[in-house]
């Protein structure tokens, strides 16, 4: 689907514990009596209500001609309900305007006819925490003029007593409905099932490694109703493997994140993503987070730019997003901690996509270079639900 | 699921008044748990008190300056490591060897020591003078003393809370002389409301804190002190100068456990108002401070 601002949605990030307190707590927990007094359930359930509001804007260009512009607000909240349950919820609303990439679309000619769309959606998760595991139930919906999606997930986490190993196992079910504004007779759907399993392991006092494997099976309508000659298979099996490493930098109290993701599916499309980002506190209140990502994608089996397509082809699509290309993106997040409970952040990102950037080089001469940027401004506020201080006299 | 009832037990120990509050099915269970906790507290005093000649601490102190080293148990070893981290993080101000300074300060007689008396005793103070080679501990200078008095109540509160949890008590709190560790919130998941003592008005409360979990400890200049010529001399002594600190009226800190809360509160008092406030903000803990003028600052 069209690029979503939702991809850059961040749940209100808890400010990481300073290293001084971390060291002090670690030394205290090394004392057997103190370790025996730890309340695991209390640690897992947040004691504060965290609320986040952000407003983002996304624009892309093709050969410096403006294409899609998406903008809108997003709100999220995490709050404890009892001493062992908590709720996560989020909502977004965005308006989309512009034209999809030039070529081979019934809606766009040489210059591209404009589109206007509104998207809205949200999700709610309820999590119950126990001594050594947690169970969550979540549901999400999103809708726009020609596409509606509903999903449900069960998420579980298990951890060892020392919390050095955390296992995750999630199951999901979803159903999407596809219509088309240029074809009132079109009413299709697709269903998907997903499974995610992963482990997060503390390697030593300075680093953490996370490995995730996910599988998604979909059945139903996958074609793009706005594109001529777009006929995609009725099923799609997707697999992804993610490895993520976090290194804590004690001299700055920051951290360095490195991600590698490999993806392949039953359409023959495969991709790899390399991402590195540095969380760097500059002062007690200010931090910067530069990031760099390289993405390379190999085309789907039935991707073809022949116009008109070969008659013998069972499936065909000239959708740029199924083609071969590479993308480089650079981002920067600036965070300002106004007080212990309020922080402001600004995220800027620019990406550049072209066939030639793909590993092994791309050959699709018709795919124009494509670039875009994100600007997201947000604020996060914490309300200590339990802890409150009322002074009797000042 | 039968209804849990709240039971309160008051008792004297560790040189002050204390309280155990716990929710249990009946008085028999509550009482049995209380007895278990008090027995453990007694064991703790036997092991760590410098007033008991048979305690491990007294043995280590008696061997100071001699070529004898004492074997310490795992818990004491971990405690020594912890006090080292506190000493390092406070730039040497939080020091468990500073107890000997009480020998030259007489709070009852309101006597200020002479500079000679202080100069004679200061060489006996310093964590770096402890020879700590796990699991063996010895004190390098004759007359040196280890004194866990500064962390005893906080550590004991956590330890008793842990014991209660191991014995299936899920709701309650331990209050040892104002140092508190919560076992768990009320059975309806509501938090405990705890009052912080007013540092100047006896019997009054300066603020209330609501907490469902964790530890709360307060350090102040009003617990043990004397006033002479309009100046207050409190029991928190700077281990480098030997003099009482000139600092906040009181500092209260909330942390995951009472031990960390207590050492953070004491360290803040030792650092003084300016450096202490910076230390608390750096540590990112929840706190409430009452400065010399009586003004309240909270996190």
XYZ file of C-alpha atoms in Angstrom:
693
model
C 0.000 0.000 0.000
C 1.026 3.601 -0.144
C 3.777 4.687 2.192
C 2.409 5.145 5.633
C 3.417 7.620 8.263
C 2.400 4.851 10.630
C 5.704 3.165 9.898
C 7.421 5.931 11.846
C 5.039 5.835 14.699
C 6.928 5.477 17.951
C 5.409 4.304 21.178
C 6.255 6.712 23.950
C 9.789 5.753 24.682
C 10.736 5.502 28.321
C 13.898 7.443 28.902
C 16.575 4.829 29.456
C 17.841 4.509 33.035
C 20.970 6.515 33.617
C 24.029 4.348 34.041
C 24.552 5.559 37.614
C 21.203 4.218 38.776
C 21.640 1.072 36.696
C 24.957 0.313 38.403
C 23.552 1.032 41.846
C 20.511 -1.187 41.278
C 22.667 -3.955 39.831
C 24.953 -3.884 42.883
C 21.916 -3.953 45.204
C 20.340 -6.862 43.330
C 23.569 -8.828 43.725
C 22.762 -8.977 47.449
C 20.760 -12.213 47.927
C 18.165 -10.751 50.346
C 17.471 -7.843 48.017
C 17.110 -10.150 45.017
C 14.566 -12.205 46.939
C 12.464 -9.115 47.576
C 12.075 -8.202 43.903
C 8.518 -8.128 42.672
C 8.576 -9.282 39.074
C 5.008 -8.331 38.282
C 5.630 -4.780 39.516
C 8.619 -4.482 37.242
C 6.694 -5.476 34.139
C 3.602 -3.343 34.675
C 4.281 0.328 34.030
C 3.609 2.577 37.002
C 3.007 5.599 34.843
C 0.575 6.608 32.166
C 2.549 7.663 29.083
C 0.875 9.672 26.395
C 2.303 10.665 23.024
C 1.054 12.956 20.291
C 2.849 13.443 17.010
C 2.200 15.190 13.738
C 3.949 14.018 10.636
C 4.362 14.897 7.025
C 5.618 12.708 4.217
C 6.381 13.804 0.675
C 7.828 11.954 -2.236
C 9.177 13.038 -5.620
C 9.896 11.430 -8.903
C 12.496 13.256 -10.965
C 11.866 16.274 -8.767
C 8.167 16.311 -9.635
C 6.039 16.162 -6.501
C 4.013 13.007 -6.103
C 2.404 11.842 -2.885
C 1.933 14.036 0.160
C 0.694 12.420 3.363
C 0.192 14.209 6.644
C -1.643 13.787 9.879
C -1.632 13.323 13.629
C -1.115 10.220 15.710
C -1.792 9.689 19.388
C -0.823 6.828 21.650
C -1.192 5.921 25.271
C 0.200 3.278 27.624
C -1.410 3.058 31.022
C -1.574 0.611 33.915
C -5.086 -0.582 34.736
C -4.287 -2.611 37.837
C -0.992 -3.578 39.454
C -0.564 -6.357 36.882
C -2.389 -5.286 33.743
C -1.804 -2.486 31.317
C -3.238 -1.090 28.133
C -1.593 0.214 24.952
C -3.723 2.111 22.464
C -3.058 4.299 19.466
C -5.018 6.222 16.839
C -3.988 7.889 13.605
C -5.594 10.041 10.957
C -3.940 11.113 7.753
C -4.793 12.758 4.484
C -3.133 11.584 1.289
C -2.942 13.685 -1.817
C -0.997 13.677 -5.040
C -0.378 11.100 -7.748
C 1.135 7.641 -7.661
C 4.356 7.048 -9.630
C 4.087 7.827 -13.322
C 3.517 5.039 -15.771
C 1.041 2.327 -16.435
C -1.825 3.413 -14.265
C -5.402 4.025 -15.328
C -5.539 7.088 -13.175
C -2.373 8.745 -14.280
C -1.423 9.848 -17.726
C 1.761 11.665 -18.523
C 1.390 14.090 -15.678
C -0.589 12.058 -13.188
C -4.145 12.798 -12.121
C -4.460 13.735 -8.484
C -5.829 11.501 -5.780
C -7.268 12.482 -2.452
C -7.760 10.026 0.332
C -8.195 9.938 4.050
C -6.901 7.148 6.240
C -7.734 6.507 9.854
C -7.163 3.660 12.214
C -6.096 2.510 15.598
C -5.200 -0.377 17.824
C -5.740 -1.510 21.396
C -3.692 -4.076 23.322
C -4.477 -5.403 26.754
C -1.604 -7.085 28.586
C -1.733 -9.226 31.711
C 1.551 -9.693 33.553
C 2.464 -12.713 35.652
C 5.634 -13.701 37.513
C 7.569 -14.915 34.508
C 5.347 -14.348 31.531
C 2.842 -11.983 30.074
C -0.142 -12.450 27.800
C -1.567 -9.801 25.548
C -4.606 -9.491 23.303
C -4.679 -6.878 20.618
C -6.917 -5.680 17.877
C -6.281 -3.169 15.105
C -8.364 -1.549 12.397
C -7.650 0.904 9.642
C -9.743 2.298 6.836
C -9.501 4.497 3.810
C -11.833 4.989 0.839
C -10.805 1.836 -0.971
C -9.245 -0.329 1.697
C -10.290 -1.556 5.105
C -8.285 -3.762 7.413
C -9.046 -5.560 10.688
C -6.750 -7.755 12.678
C -6.485 -9.553 15.978
C -3.387 -10.814 17.742
C -2.384 -12.846 20.773
C 1.043 -11.963 22.085
C 2.982 -13.813 24.742
C 6.327 -13.241 26.394
C 8.319 -15.515 28.692
C 11.420 -14.597 30.597
C 13.994 -16.279 32.789
C 14.256 -15.318 36.459
C 17.302 -13.171 35.875
C 15.542 -11.506 32.933
C 18.566 -12.093 30.722
C 16.501 -14.058 28.213
C 13.075 -13.071 26.941
C 11.087 -15.210 24.488
C 8.210 -13.880 22.431
C 5.494 -15.773 20.568
C 2.725 -13.935 18.731
C -0.158 -15.146 16.573
C -2.218 -12.915 14.335
C -5.278 -13.074 12.115
C -6.411 -10.411 9.707
C -8.940 -9.597 7.060
C -8.741 -6.836 4.476
C -11.424 -5.499 2.123
C -10.454 -3.941 -1.176
C -12.651 -1.756 -3.351
C -11.760 0.771 -6.025
C -12.957 4.278 -6.608
C -12.749 3.749 -10.374
C -14.716 0.472 -10.315
C -17.905 0.307 -8.241
C -18.290 -3.413 -8.992
C -15.041 -4.329 -7.294
C -15.381 -5.872 -3.859
C -12.610 -8.231 -2.865
C -11.015 -9.436 0.301
C -8.001 -11.230 1.626
C -7.195 -12.995 4.846
C -3.888 -13.441 6.532
C -2.354 -15.446 9.341
C 0.857 -14.560 11.001
C 3.289 -15.955 13.489
C 6.213 -14.246 15.125
C 8.740 -15.848 17.381
C 11.801 -14.266 18.825
C 14.329 -14.111 21.598
C 16.054 -11.192 23.266
C 19.251 -12.134 25.039
C 21.437 -10.002 27.273
C 24.947 -10.897 26.139
C 26.814 -8.943 28.806
C 26.441 -5.757 30.809
C 26.946 -3.753 27.629
C 25.018 -5.537 24.917
C 21.747 -7.120 23.967
C 20.926 -9.276 20.921
C 17.473 -9.825 19.507
C 16.502 -12.413 16.890
C 13.027 -12.571 15.364
C 11.507 -14.874 12.825
C 8.151 -14.031 11.308
C 5.883 -15.766 8.859
C 2.818 -14.326 7.218
C 0.462 -16.275 4.963
C -2.134 -14.446 2.931
C -4.949 -15.573 0.662
C -7.239 -13.535 -1.498
C -7.016 -10.459 -3.641
C -3.585 -8.900 -3.960
C -3.771 -7.084 -7.275
C -3.803 -3.312 -7.631
C -7.208 -2.301 -9.071
C -5.852 1.026 -10.317
C -3.245 -0.494 -12.556
C -3.902 -1.871 -16.044
C -2.762 -5.434 -16.584
C -2.112 -6.041 -12.876
C -2.793 -9.658 -12.023
C -1.161 -11.066 -8.921
C -1.357 -14.540 -7.351
C -4.120 -15.275 -4.881
C -1.748 -16.222 -2.145
C 1.416 -14.869 -0.671
C 3.676 -16.496 1.922
C 6.161 -14.146 3.491
C 9.137 -14.902 5.717
C 11.443 -12.525 7.506
C 14.407 -12.895 9.801
C 15.594 -9.973 11.882
C 18.773 -9.673 13.928
C 19.178 -6.636 16.115
C 22.113 -5.701 18.307
C 22.253 -2.955 20.917
C 25.542 -1.808 22.390
C 25.409 0.422 25.468
C 28.026 3.159 25.481
C 28.816 3.988 29.090
C 31.018 6.984 28.337
C 28.105 8.897 26.829
C 25.167 6.985 28.365
C 24.030 6.360 24.809
C 23.626 3.271 22.683
C 24.396 2.013 19.200
C 21.778 -0.040 17.369
C 22.428 -2.260 14.374
C 19.747 -4.172 12.501
C 19.888 -6.687 9.701
C 16.727 -8.026 8.144
C 16.299 -10.546 5.368
C 12.962 -11.157 3.687
C 11.656 -13.486 1.041
C 8.242 -14.527 -0.189
C 6.412 -16.879 -2.501
C 6.276 -14.221 -5.209
C 10.037 -14.482 -5.611
C 10.562 -11.087 -4.076
C 13.393 -10.917 -1.590
C 15.060 -8.065 0.194
C 17.675 -7.166 2.748
C 17.812 -4.208 5.071
C 20.858 -2.870 6.907
C 20.237 -0.175 9.455
C 22.450 1.530 11.981
C 21.513 4.229 14.463
C 23.209 5.912 17.354
C 21.378 7.228 20.381
C 23.629 9.988 21.621
C 22.842 12.158 24.654
C 24.473 15.564 24.292
C 23.485 16.957 27.678
C 21.162 16.010 30.496
C 18.192 17.287 28.486
C 19.140 16.936 24.872
C 19.928 13.944 22.683
C 20.384 13.248 18.998
C 19.875 10.041 17.105
C 21.341 9.859 13.624
C 20.497 6.814 11.527
C 21.359 5.311 8.189
C 19.544 2.582 6.289
C 20.266 0.669 3.114
C 17.531 -1.439 1.556
C 17.872 -3.669 -1.482
C 15.071 -5.540 -3.170
C 15.067 -8.130 -5.908
C 12.013 -8.187 -8.150
C 8.974 -10.424 -7.866
C 8.853 -13.337 -10.371
C 5.977 -11.834 -12.304
C 7.249 -8.274 -12.358
C 7.408 -7.153 -15.950
C 7.612 -3.805 -17.620
C 6.541 -5.109 -21.031
C 3.667 -2.986 -22.254
C 1.380 -4.676 -23.205
C 2.456 -7.734 -21.133
C 3.096 -11.163 -22.666
C -0.119 -13.127 -23.176
C 1.400 -16.288 -21.760
C 2.088 -14.745 -18.353
C -0.299 -16.010 -15.659
C 0.562 -13.162 -13.354
C 1.966 -9.774 -14.115
C 2.554 -6.507 -12.419
C 4.545 -3.459 -13.320
C 4.121 -1.976 -9.863
C 7.357 -0.202 -8.988
C 7.187 -1.591 -5.482
C 7.606 -5.142 -6.811
C 10.587 -4.239 -8.940
C 14.272 -4.310 -8.314
C 15.714 -1.312 -6.579
C 17.892 -0.120 -3.783
C 17.183 2.623 -1.325
C 19.360 4.691 0.941
C 17.818 6.686 3.711
C 19.335 8.967 6.327
C 17.518 10.166 9.388
C 17.975 12.321 12.437
C 15.900 12.498 15.602
C 16.376 15.325 18.081
C 14.907 14.849 21.549
C 14.585 17.556 24.173
C 13.672 16.539 27.724
C 11.761 19.530 29.057
C 11.206 17.999 32.498
C 11.172 14.548 34.044
C 7.705 14.027 32.598
C 7.702 15.895 29.278
C 9.829 15.505 26.190
C 9.702 16.917 22.661
C 11.152 15.329 19.572
C 11.693 16.082 15.915
C 12.412 13.409 13.319
C 13.749 14.208 9.863
C 14.418 11.618 7.217
C 15.306 11.624 3.563
C 15.418 8.592 1.308
C 16.519 8.007 -2.225
C 15.462 5.016 -4.268
C 16.744 3.891 -7.669
C 17.175 0.608 -9.538
C 20.925 1.085 -9.795
C 21.256 1.066 -6.007
C 20.089 -2.537 -5.729
C 22.677 -5.183 -4.864
C 23.680 -6.622 -8.193
C 22.455 -3.523 -10.010
C 19.009 -2.867 -11.419
C 18.087 -2.888 -15.064
C 14.609 -1.416 -15.190
C 15.120 1.628 -17.331
C 11.518 2.707 -16.918
C 11.687 2.970 -13.141
C 12.442 6.571 -12.424
C 14.548 7.508 -9.414
C 12.280 8.134 -6.497
C 12.955 10.046 -3.312
C 11.107 11.468 -0.373
C 11.234 12.799 3.139
C 9.551 12.581 6.510
C 9.194 15.343 9.076
C 7.596 14.277 12.328
C 7.179 16.429 15.394
C 6.021 14.871 18.640
C 5.644 15.300 22.340
C 5.544 12.663 25.069
C 4.152 13.156 28.533
C 4.168 10.920 31.569
C 1.604 11.015 34.328
C 2.562 9.054 37.359
C -0.633 7.198 38.016
C 0.312 5.742 41.331
C 3.110 7.876 42.647
C 1.872 11.292 43.601
C 3.098 13.773 46.120
C 0.858 16.234 47.822
C 2.525 18.729 50.075
C 0.789 19.761 53.246
C 2.498 23.087 53.562
C 4.868 24.952 51.339
C -10.965 -16.488 47.816
C -11.344 -15.513 51.473
C -11.073 -11.893 52.501
C -7.688 -10.623 53.605
C -7.529 -8.496 56.739
C -4.974 -5.869 57.646
C -2.819 -6.506 60.699
C -0.470 -3.923 62.229
C 2.375 -4.718 64.576
C 4.484 -2.098 66.334
C 7.790 -2.863 67.978
C 11.102 -1.377 69.076
C 14.347 -2.353 67.415
C 17.380 -0.802 65.728
C 17.204 2.075 68.160
C 13.755 3.284 67.193
C 10.080 2.512 66.694
C 8.995 0.295 63.838
C 5.919 -1.154 62.218
C 4.936 -4.168 60.139
C 1.628 -3.961 58.271
C 0.471 -7.005 56.398
C -2.664 -8.488 54.900
C -3.398 -12.085 55.860
C -6.353 -14.432 56.186
C -6.301 -14.452 59.998
C -4.366 -13.270 63.031
C -2.634 -16.619 63.411
C -0.961 -16.396 60.008
C -0.188 -12.695 60.438
C 1.312 -13.275 63.855
C 3.376 -16.234 62.716
C 4.761 -14.178 59.830
C 5.522 -11.274 62.153
C 7.422 -13.612 64.485
C 9.422 -14.954 61.551
C 10.304 -11.427 60.463
C 11.305 -10.298 63.938
C 13.463 -13.390 64.385
C 15.222 -12.559 61.126
C 15.711 -8.966 62.273
C 17.288 -10.254 65.446
C 19.620 -12.486 63.389
C 20.519 -9.494 61.286
C 21.482 -7.489 64.369
C 23.500 -10.400 65.699
C 25.435 -10.535 62.456
C 25.982 -6.883 61.599
C 25.727 -4.846 64.776
C 28.970 -3.329 66.025
C 27.390 -3.246 69.481
C 27.291 -7.053 69.656
C 30.748 -8.420 70.351
C 30.009 -11.719 68.634
C 28.906 -10.142 65.361
C 30.946 -10.532 62.179
C 31.435 -6.764 62.060
C 32.810 -6.659 65.611
C 35.223 -9.450 64.715
C 36.470 -7.561 61.679
C 36.778 -4.355 63.717
C 38.666 -6.116 66.513
C 41.197 -7.386 63.971
C 41.877 -3.946 62.479
C 45.543 -3.238 61.864
C 46.501 -6.813 62.700
C 47.549 -9.306 60.118
C 44.271 -11.202 60.444
C 41.692 -11.385 57.733
C 38.096 -12.491 58.232
C 36.104 -14.749 55.964
C 32.777 -13.131 55.099
C 29.584 -14.797 53.870
C 28.083 -14.205 50.435
C 25.564 -11.645 51.657
C 28.135 -9.538 53.511
C 30.416 -9.758 50.475
C 27.672 -8.427 48.220
C 26.923 -5.680 50.761
C 30.581 -4.649 50.809
C 30.590 -4.498 47.006
C 27.455 -2.374 47.132
C 28.948 0.081 49.623
C 31.964 0.386 47.342
C 29.754 1.467 44.426
C 28.098 4.031 46.752
C 31.510 5.283 47.842
C 32.620 5.662 44.222
C 29.433 7.336 43.024
C 29.500 9.852 45.893
C 33.117 10.886 45.278
C 34.129 9.212 48.529
C 31.519 10.866 50.760
C 29.342 7.819 51.447
C 31.734 5.784 53.543
C 31.005 2.876 55.869
C 34.268 3.442 57.727
C 33.194 6.893 58.944
C 31.473 5.478 62.020
C 34.584 6.041 64.194
C 33.982 9.780 63.989
C 31.166 9.342 66.558
C 33.920 8.802 69.132
C 34.884 12.467 69.012
C 31.381 13.879 68.576
C 29.306 13.733 71.736
C 25.726 14.587 70.705
C 24.381 14.208 74.219
C 26.902 16.513 75.837
C 26.735 18.955 72.882
C 30.488 18.850 72.598
C 32.342 19.949 69.477
C 35.671 18.135 69.006
C 38.934 20.017 68.771
C 40.877 20.045 65.516
C 43.517 17.797 67.171
C 40.888 15.204 68.037
C 39.628 15.256 64.472
C 43.140 15.119 63.000
C 43.869 12.067 65.132
C 40.805 10.171 63.997
C 40.484 11.134 60.307
C 43.328 8.790 59.232
C 41.135 5.895 60.365
C 38.462 6.767 57.803
C 38.410 5.724 54.164
C 36.842 2.848 52.185
C 40.111 2.528 50.279
C 41.771 1.467 53.536
C 39.659 -1.674 53.653
C 41.525 -4.688 52.295
C 38.744 -6.389 50.395
C 39.828 -9.554 48.659
C 36.643 -11.510 48.272
C 35.797 -13.447 50.394
C 38.354 -12.078 52.869
C 38.076 -8.715 54.522
C 40.431 -6.867 56.829
C 41.011 -3.294 57.946
C 44.470 -1.935 57.322
C 44.716 0.699 60.083
C 44.442 -0.070 63.826
C 41.327 1.519 65.270
C 39.455 1.449 61.962
C 35.841 0.331 62.120
C 33.201 -0.880 59.710
C 29.803 0.556 60.534
C 26.715 -0.628 58.672
C 24.529 1.659 60.792
C 23.992 3.984 57.840
C 22.308 1.266 55.769
C 21.019 -1.121 58.441
C 17.379 -0.032 58.524
C 17.027 0.227 54.756
C 18.652 -3.150 54.150
C 16.589 -4.758 56.900
C 13.353 -3.332 55.467
C 14.091 -4.918 52.069
C 15.146 -8.161 53.670
C 12.006 -8.451 55.797
C 9.817 -7.583 52.816
C 11.526 -10.345 50.825
C 10.939 -12.808 53.649
C 7.262 -11.865 53.803
C 6.944 -12.368 50.026
C 8.638 -15.778 50.298
C 5.999 -16.638 52.916
C 3.069 -15.845 50.625
C 2.295 -12.402 51.969
C 1.544 -10.270 48.915
C 0.212 -7.065 50.440
C 1.735 -4.947 53.169
C 4.697 -2.833 54.129
C 7.690 -2.754 56.446
C 8.490 0.512 58.235
C 11.725 0.603 60.191
C 12.202 4.006 61.765
C 10.774 5.783 58.731
C 12.608 3.680 56.121
C 9.912 1.859 54.227
C 9.735 -1.056 51.836
C 6.393 -2.008 50.412
C 5.607 -5.729 50.163
C 2.700 -5.061 47.826
C -0.209 -2.665 47.349
C -3.543 -3.068 49.147
C -5.509 -6.131 47.976
C -7.674 -3.865 45.779
C -4.475 -2.778 43.988
C -4.598 0.708 45.494
C -1.343 2.277 46.632
C -0.184 3.030 50.166
C -0.291 6.644 51.308
C 2.825 7.452 53.297
C 3.484 10.690 55.138
C 6.929 12.280 55.193
C 7.878 13.677 58.575
C 8.202 17.445 58.797
C 11.881 18.142 59.486
C 11.121 20.974 61.911
C 7.629 20.469 63.313
C 7.484 17.456 65.559
C 4.615 15.084 64.838
C 3.662 16.949 61.667
C 3.731 15.655 58.114
C 5.203 17.803 55.355
C 4.025 15.764 52.356
C 2.207 12.582 51.410
C 3.415 10.046 48.888
C 1.273 7.342 47.319
C 3.192 4.245 46.264
C 2.101 0.747 45.220
C 5.609 -0.773 45.263
C 9.179 0.084 46.078
C 11.178 1.639 48.838
C 11.107 5.082 50.424
C 13.856 6.414 52.660
C 14.419 9.795 54.248
C 17.650 11.319 55.485
C 17.637 14.539 57.432
C 19.417 16.836 59.847
C 16.772 16.355 62.508
C 17.200 12.714 63.522
C 20.160 13.210 65.824
C 21.661 16.635 66.365
C 22.431 19.378 68.814
C 22.273 23.107 68.493
C 24.960 25.375 69.833
C 25.044 29.167 69.409
C 22.242 29.003 66.851
C 24.025 26.459 64.651
C 22.804 22.920 64.105
C 25.239 20.016 64.251
C 23.659 16.864 62.817
C 24.763 13.235 62.860
C 25.624 13.053 59.144
C 29.381 13.586 59.135
C 31.589 14.284 56.153
C 34.235 11.528 56.204
C 36.891 13.812 54.720
C 36.568 16.749 57.096
C 34.955 15.075 60.085
C 32.384 17.859 60.316
C 28.584 17.545 60.059
C 27.165 18.458 56.663
C 25.623 21.827 55.951
C 22.796 20.673 53.776
C 19.072 20.098 53.257
C 16.704 19.774 56.184
C 15.564 16.482 54.721
C 15.801 14.399 51.551
C 13.326 11.621 50.690
C 13.970 9.262 47.795
C 11.814 6.614 46.143
C 13.493 3.668 44.417
C 12.872 0.059 43.523
C 14.142 -0.998 46.947
C 14.781 0.761 50.264
C 18.546 0.199 50.242
C 19.051 2.190 47.049
C 16.562 4.839 48.224
C 18.411 5.193 51.532
C 21.924 5.437 50.169
C 20.741 7.946 47.562
C 19.087 10.090 50.252
C 22.157 10.002 52.500
C 24.509 10.717 49.597
C 22.393 13.738 48.649
C 22.647 15.074 52.217
C 26.410 14.518 52.157
C 26.864 16.319 48.844
C 25.135 19.458 50.060
C 22.302 21.399 48.471
C 23.831 22.262 45.102
C 25.767 19.101 44.287
C 23.110 16.992 45.966
C 20.317 18.317 43.732
C 22.427 17.684 40.655
C 23.156 14.155 41.904
C 19.438 13.409 42.358
C 18.565 14.728 38.900
C 21.397 12.712 37.377
C 20.210 9.576 39.129
C 16.668 10.129 37.794
C 14.893 8.930 40.926
C 11.738 10.381 42.425
C 12.536 12.637 45.345
C 11.368 15.353 47.672
C 13.834 17.731 49.315
C 13.346 20.353 51.970
C 16.148 22.898 51.805
C 17.688 24.947 54.616
C 15.003 27.631 54.280
C 12.239 25.059 54.403
C 11.446 25.248 50.692
C 10.274 22.013 49.062
C 11.619 20.769 45.743
C 10.326 17.574 44.203
C 11.023 15.515 41.121
